[in-house]
mmCIF file of C-alpha atoms in Angstrom:
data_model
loop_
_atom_site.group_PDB
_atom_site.id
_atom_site.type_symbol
_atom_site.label_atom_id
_atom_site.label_comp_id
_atom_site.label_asym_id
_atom_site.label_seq_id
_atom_site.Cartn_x
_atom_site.Cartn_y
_atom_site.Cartn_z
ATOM 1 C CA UNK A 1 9.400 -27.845 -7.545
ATOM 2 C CA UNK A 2 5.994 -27.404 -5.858
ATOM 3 C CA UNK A 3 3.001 -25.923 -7.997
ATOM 4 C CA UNK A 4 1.848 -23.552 -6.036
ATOM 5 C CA UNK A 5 -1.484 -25.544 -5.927
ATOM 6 C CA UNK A 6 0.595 -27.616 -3.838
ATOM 7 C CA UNK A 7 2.172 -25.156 -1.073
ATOM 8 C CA UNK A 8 0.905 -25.143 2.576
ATOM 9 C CA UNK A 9 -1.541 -22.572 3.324
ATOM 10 C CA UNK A 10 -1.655 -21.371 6.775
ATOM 11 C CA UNK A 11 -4.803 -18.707 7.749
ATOM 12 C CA UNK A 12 -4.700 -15.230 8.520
ATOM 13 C CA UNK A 13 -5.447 -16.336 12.141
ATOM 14 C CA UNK A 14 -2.480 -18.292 12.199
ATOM 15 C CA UNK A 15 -0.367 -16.116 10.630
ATOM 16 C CA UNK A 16 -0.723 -13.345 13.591
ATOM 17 C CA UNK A 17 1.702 -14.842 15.185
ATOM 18 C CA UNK A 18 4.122 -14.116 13.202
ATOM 19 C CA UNK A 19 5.940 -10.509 13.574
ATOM 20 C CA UNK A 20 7.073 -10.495 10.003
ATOM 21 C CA UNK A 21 3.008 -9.782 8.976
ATOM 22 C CA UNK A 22 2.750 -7.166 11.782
ATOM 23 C CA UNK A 23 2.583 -3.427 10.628
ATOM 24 C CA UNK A 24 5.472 -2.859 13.239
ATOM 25 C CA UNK A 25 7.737 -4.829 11.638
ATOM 26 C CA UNK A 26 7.432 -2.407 8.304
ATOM 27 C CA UNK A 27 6.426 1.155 10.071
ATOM 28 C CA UNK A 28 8.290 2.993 12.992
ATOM 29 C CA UNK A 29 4.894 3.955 14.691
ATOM 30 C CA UNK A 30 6.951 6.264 17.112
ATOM 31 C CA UNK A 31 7.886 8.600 14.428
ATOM 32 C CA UNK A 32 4.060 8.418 13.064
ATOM 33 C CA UNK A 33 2.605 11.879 14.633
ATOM 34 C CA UNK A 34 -0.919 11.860 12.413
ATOM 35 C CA UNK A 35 -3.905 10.269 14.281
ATOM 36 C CA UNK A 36 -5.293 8.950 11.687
ATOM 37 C CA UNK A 37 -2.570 6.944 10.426
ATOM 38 C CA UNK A 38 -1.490 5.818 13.886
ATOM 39 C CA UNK A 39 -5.213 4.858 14.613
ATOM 40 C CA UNK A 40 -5.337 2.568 11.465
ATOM 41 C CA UNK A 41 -1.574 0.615 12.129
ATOM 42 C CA UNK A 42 -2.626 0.604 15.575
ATOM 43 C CA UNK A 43 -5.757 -1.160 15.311
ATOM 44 C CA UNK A 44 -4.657 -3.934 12.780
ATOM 45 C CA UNK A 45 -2.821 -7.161 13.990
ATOM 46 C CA UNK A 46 -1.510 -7.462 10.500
ATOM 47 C CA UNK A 47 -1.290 -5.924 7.663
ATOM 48 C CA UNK A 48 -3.197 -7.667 5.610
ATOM 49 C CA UNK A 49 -6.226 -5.957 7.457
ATOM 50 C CA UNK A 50 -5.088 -2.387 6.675
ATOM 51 C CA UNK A 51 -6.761 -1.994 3.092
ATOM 52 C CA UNK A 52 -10.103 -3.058 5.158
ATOM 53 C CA UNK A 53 -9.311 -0.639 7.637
ATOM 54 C CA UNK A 54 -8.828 2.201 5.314
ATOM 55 C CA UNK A 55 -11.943 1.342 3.461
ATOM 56 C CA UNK A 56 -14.074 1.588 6.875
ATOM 57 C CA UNK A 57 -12.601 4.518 8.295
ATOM 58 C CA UNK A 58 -13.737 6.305 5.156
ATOM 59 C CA UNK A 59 -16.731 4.825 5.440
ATOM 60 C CA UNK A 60 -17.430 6.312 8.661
ATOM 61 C CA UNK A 61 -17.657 2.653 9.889
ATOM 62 C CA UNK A 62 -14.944 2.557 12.653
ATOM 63 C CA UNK A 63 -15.638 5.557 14.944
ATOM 64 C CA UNK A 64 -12.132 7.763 14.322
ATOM 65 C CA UNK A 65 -12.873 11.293 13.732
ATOM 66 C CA UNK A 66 -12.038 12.450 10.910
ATOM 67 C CA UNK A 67 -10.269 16.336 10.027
ATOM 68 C CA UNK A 68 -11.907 19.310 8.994
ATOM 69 C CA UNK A 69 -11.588 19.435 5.051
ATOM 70 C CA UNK A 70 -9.614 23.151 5.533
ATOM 71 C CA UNK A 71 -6.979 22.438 2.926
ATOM 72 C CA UNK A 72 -6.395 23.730 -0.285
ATOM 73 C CA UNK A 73 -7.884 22.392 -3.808
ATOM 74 C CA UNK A 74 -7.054 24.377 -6.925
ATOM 75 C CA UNK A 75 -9.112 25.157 -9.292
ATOM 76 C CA UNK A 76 -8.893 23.399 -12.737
ATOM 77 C CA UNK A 77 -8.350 20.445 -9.931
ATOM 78 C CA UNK A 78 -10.703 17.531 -10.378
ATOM 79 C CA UNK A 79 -12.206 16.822 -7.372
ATOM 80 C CA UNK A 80 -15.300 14.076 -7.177
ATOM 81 C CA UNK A 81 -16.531 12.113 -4.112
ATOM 82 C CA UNK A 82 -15.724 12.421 -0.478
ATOM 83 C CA UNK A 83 -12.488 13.617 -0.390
ATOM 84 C CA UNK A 84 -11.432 15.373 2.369
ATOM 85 C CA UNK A 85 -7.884 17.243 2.067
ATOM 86 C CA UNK A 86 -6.979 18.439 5.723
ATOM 87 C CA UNK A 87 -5.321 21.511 6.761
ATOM 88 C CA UNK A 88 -1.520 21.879 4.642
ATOM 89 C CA UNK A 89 -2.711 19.758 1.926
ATOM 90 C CA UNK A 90 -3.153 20.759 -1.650
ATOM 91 C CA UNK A 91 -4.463 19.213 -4.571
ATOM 92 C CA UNK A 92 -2.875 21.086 -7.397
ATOM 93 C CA UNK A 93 -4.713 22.257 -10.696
ATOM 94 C CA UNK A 94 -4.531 19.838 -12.959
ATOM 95 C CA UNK A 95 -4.435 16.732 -10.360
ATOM 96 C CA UNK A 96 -7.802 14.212 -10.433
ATOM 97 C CA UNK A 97 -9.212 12.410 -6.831
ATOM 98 C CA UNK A 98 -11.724 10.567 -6.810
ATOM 99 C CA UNK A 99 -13.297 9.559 -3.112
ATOM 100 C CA UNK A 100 -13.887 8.260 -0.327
ATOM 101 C CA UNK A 101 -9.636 9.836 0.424
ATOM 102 C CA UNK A 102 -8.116 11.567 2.709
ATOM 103 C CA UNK A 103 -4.867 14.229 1.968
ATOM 104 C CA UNK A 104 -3.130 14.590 5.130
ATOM 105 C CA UNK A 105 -0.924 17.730 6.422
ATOM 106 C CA UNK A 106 1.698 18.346 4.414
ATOM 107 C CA UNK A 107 0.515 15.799 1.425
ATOM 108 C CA UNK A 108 0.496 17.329 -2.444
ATOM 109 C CA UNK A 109 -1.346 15.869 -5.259
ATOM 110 C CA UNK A 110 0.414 17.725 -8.300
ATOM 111 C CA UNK A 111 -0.994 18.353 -11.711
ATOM 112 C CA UNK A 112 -1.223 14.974 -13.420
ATOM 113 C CA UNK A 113 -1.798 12.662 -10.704
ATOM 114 C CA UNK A 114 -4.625 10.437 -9.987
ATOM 115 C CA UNK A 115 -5.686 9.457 -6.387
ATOM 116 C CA UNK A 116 -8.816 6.955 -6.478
ATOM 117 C CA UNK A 117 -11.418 5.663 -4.103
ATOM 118 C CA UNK A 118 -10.760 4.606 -0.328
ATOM 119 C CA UNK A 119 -6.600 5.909 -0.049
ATOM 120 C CA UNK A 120 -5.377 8.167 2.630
ATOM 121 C CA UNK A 121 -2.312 9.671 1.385
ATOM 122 C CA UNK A 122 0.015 10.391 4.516
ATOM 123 C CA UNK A 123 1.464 13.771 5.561
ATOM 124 C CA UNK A 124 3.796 15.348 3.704
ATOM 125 C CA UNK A 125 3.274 13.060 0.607
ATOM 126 C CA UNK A 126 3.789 14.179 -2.774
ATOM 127 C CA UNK A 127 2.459 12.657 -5.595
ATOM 128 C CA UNK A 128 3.263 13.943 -9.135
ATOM 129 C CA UNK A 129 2.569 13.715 -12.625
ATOM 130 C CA UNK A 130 1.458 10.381 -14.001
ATOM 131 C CA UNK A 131 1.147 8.945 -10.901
ATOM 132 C CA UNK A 132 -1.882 6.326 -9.810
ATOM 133 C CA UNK A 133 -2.398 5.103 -6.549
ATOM 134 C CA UNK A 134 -5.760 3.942 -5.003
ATOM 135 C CA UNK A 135 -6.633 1.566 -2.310
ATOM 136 C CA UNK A 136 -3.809 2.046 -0.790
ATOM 137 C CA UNK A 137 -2.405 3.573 2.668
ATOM 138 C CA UNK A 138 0.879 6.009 2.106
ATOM 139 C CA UNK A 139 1.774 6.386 6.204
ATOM 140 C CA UNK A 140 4.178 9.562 5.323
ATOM 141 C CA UNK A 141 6.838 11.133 3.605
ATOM 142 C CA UNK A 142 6.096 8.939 0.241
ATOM 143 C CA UNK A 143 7.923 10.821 -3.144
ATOM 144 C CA UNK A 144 6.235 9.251 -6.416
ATOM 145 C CA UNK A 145 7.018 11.791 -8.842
ATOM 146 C CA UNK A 146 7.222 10.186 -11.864
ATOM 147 C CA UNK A 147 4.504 7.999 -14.098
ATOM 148 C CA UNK A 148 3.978 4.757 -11.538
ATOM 149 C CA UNK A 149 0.788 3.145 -10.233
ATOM 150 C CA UNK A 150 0.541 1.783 -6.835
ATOM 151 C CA UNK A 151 -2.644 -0.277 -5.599
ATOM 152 C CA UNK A 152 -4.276 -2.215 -2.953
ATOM 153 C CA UNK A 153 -1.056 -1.843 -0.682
ATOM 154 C CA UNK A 154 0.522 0.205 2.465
ATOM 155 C CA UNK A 155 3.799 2.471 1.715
ATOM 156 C CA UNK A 156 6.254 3.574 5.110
ATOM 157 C CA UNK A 157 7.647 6.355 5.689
ATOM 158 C CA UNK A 158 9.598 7.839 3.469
ATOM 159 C CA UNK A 159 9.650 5.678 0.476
ATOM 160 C CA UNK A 160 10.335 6.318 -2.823
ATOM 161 C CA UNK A 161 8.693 5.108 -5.906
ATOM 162 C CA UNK A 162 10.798 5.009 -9.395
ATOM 163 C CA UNK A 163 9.854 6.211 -12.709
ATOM 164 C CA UNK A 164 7.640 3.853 -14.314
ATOM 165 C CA UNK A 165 7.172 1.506 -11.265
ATOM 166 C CA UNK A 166 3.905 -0.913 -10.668
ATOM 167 C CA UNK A 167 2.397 -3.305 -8.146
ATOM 168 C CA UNK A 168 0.505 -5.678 -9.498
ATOM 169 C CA UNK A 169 -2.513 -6.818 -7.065
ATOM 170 C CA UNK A 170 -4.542 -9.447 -8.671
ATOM 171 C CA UNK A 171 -4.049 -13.338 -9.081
ATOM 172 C CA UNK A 172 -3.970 -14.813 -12.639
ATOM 173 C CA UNK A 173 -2.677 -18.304 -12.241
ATOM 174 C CA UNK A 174 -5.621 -20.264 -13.390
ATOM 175 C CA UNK A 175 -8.245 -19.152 -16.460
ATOM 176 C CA UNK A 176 -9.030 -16.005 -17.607
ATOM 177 C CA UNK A 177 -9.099 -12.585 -14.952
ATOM 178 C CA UNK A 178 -12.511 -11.904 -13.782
ATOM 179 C CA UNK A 179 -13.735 -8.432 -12.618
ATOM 180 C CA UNK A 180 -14.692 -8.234 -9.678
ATOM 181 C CA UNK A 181 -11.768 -10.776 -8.677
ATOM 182 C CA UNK A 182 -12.580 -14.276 -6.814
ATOM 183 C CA UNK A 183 -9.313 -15.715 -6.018
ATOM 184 C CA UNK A 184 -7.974 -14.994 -2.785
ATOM 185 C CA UNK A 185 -4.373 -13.633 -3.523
ATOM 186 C CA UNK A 186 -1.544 -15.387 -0.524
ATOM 187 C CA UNK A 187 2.047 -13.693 0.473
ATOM 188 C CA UNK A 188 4.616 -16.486 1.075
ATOM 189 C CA UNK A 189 6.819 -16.378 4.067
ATOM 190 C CA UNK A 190 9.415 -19.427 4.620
ATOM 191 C CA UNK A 191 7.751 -22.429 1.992
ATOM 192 C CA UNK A 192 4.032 -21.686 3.375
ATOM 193 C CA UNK A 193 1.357 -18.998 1.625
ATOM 194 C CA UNK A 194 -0.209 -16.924 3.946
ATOM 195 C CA UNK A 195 -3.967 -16.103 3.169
ATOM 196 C CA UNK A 196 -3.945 -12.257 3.273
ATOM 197 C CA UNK A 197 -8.257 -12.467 2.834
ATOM 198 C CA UNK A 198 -8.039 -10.376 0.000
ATOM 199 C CA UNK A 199 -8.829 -10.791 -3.632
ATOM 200 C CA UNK A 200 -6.661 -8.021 -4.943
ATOM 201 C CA UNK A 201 -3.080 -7.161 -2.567
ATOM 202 C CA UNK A 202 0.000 -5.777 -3.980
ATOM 203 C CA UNK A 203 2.573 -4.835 -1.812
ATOM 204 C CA UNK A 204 3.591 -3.799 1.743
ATOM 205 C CA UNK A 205 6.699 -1.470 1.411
ATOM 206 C CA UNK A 206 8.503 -0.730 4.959
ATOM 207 C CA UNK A 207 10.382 2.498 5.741
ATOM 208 C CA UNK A 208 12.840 3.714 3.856
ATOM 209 C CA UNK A 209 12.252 1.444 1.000
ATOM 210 C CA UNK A 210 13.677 3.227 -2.419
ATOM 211 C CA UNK A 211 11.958 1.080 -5.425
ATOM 212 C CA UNK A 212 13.664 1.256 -8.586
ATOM 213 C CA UNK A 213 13.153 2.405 -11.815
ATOM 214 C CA UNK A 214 10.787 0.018 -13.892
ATOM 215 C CA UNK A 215 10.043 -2.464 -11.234
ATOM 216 C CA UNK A 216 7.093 -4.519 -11.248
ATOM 217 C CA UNK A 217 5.952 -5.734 -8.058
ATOM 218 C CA UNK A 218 4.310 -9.119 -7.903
ATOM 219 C CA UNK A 219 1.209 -9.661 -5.672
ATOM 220 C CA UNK A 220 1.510 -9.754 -1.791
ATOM 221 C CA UNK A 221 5.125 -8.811 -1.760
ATOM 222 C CA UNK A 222 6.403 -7.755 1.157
ATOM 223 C CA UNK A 223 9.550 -5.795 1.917
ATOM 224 C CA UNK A 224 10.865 -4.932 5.144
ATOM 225 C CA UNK A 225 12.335 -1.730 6.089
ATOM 226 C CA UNK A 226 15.476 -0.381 5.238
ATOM 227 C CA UNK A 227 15.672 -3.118 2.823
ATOM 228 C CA UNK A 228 18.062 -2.280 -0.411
ATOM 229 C CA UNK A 229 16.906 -3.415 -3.649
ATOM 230 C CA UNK A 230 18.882 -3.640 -6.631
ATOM 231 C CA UNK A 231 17.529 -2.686 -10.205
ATOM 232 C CA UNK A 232 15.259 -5.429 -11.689
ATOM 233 C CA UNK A 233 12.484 -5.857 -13.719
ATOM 234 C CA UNK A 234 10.104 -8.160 -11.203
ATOM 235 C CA UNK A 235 10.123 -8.174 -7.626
ATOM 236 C CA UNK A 236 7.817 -10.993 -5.647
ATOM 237 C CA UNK A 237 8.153 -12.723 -2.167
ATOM 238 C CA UNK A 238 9.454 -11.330 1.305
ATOM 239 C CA UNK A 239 12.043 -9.776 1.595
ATOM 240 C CA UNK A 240 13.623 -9.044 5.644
ATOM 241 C CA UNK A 241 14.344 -5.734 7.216
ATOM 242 C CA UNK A 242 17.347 -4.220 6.318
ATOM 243 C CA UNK A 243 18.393 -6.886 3.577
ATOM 244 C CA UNK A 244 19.854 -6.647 0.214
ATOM 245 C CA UNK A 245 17.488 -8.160 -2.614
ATOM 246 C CA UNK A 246 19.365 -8.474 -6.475
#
């Protein structure tokens, strides 16, 4: 067995030509109707680049207008930063976001959630009690309604995060973790690592993608859409569109 020392490494560069480490492979961009998220899937050969993306787009750093902030935060919400929740989108009393964010249309942050710095949570999200995410892109439609924590990664449409779920985003193969992070975390597609240029990555989750129950997600997986997985307690690699993972 290889150490993973020991695996081929092939560059983000190279790795663009693969479609599996395209955003189209995961996300139906034709059902995507919010400008925002189409401009950031649009404008990234991979998906590596979308936590960048994000990050500058907050930042004002890209060009995309951004929405009016018209939406709805309640008080006894905790609000801190720039965080701009467009027209349709609530943050509930009781919910904590911390910016630079963007709440789409449709998006709720219930009482009890946590939303931190550069995440745009996609229309018609909901987010409930418990629930972490930050760095991250939600493209639409994502249900975590129970006590999970996703980071440094891009949900699809429609996907559903179990109770007590986590992706895990840093590298801790060698020494003890530093903060800020130094090693450059790698997804693995057929026997080679692909260099994803990031320090901390967790997980791209495609369309339709139901995670269950007490999964922990290993760094830089990646799971196609439509993909079935079956309850276990770790969850690492890539997994293909539409497959079956046990």
């Amino acid at each position: 067995m290889h150490h993973l020392t020991e695996v081929p490494t092939m560059s983000a560069e190279f790795a663009r030509v693969d479609y599996r480490t395209t955003p189209e492979y995961y996300f139906e961009t034709e059902r995507i109707a919010d400008p925002v998220v189409l401009h950031l899937l649009d404008r990234c050969p991979t998906v590596f680049s979308l936590k960048k993306a994000v990050a500058d787009l907050l930042a004002g750093r890209d060009g995309m207008a951004l929405p009016a902030s018209e939406g709805v935060i309640e008080p006894g919400a905790s609000v801190r930063g720039e965080v701009i929740v467009a027209a349709g989108a609530v943050i509930a009393e009781g919910a904590f976001v911390t910016g630079p964010a963007l709440i789409c249309p449709g998006a709720v942050i219930e009482a009890g959630a946590r939303v931190r710095d550069n995440t745009v949570i996609g229309p018609g999200c909901r987010i409930g009690f418990g629930a972490e995410v930050t760095r991250s892109l939600l493209v639409g439609g994502v249900f975590m309604k129970h006590s999970s924590f996703v980071g440094d990664s891009v949900l699809g449409l429609g996907v559903n995060i179990g109770a007590f779920v986590s992706t895990t985003g840093l590298r801790c193969t060698s020494g003890p973790v530093t903060e800020p992070a130094t090693e450059e975390v790698c997804a693995h597609l057929d026997g080679h690592r692909i260099a994803t240029g990031q320090t901390k990555f967790g997980a791209v989750i495609g369309d339709g993608v139901i995670i269950p129950a007490g999964t922990v997600l290993q760094p830089a997986t990646l799971i196609g859409a439509h993909t079935v997985l079956y309850p276990k307690t770790q969850v690492g690699g890539f997994f293909p569109a539409g497959s079956q993972g046990r």
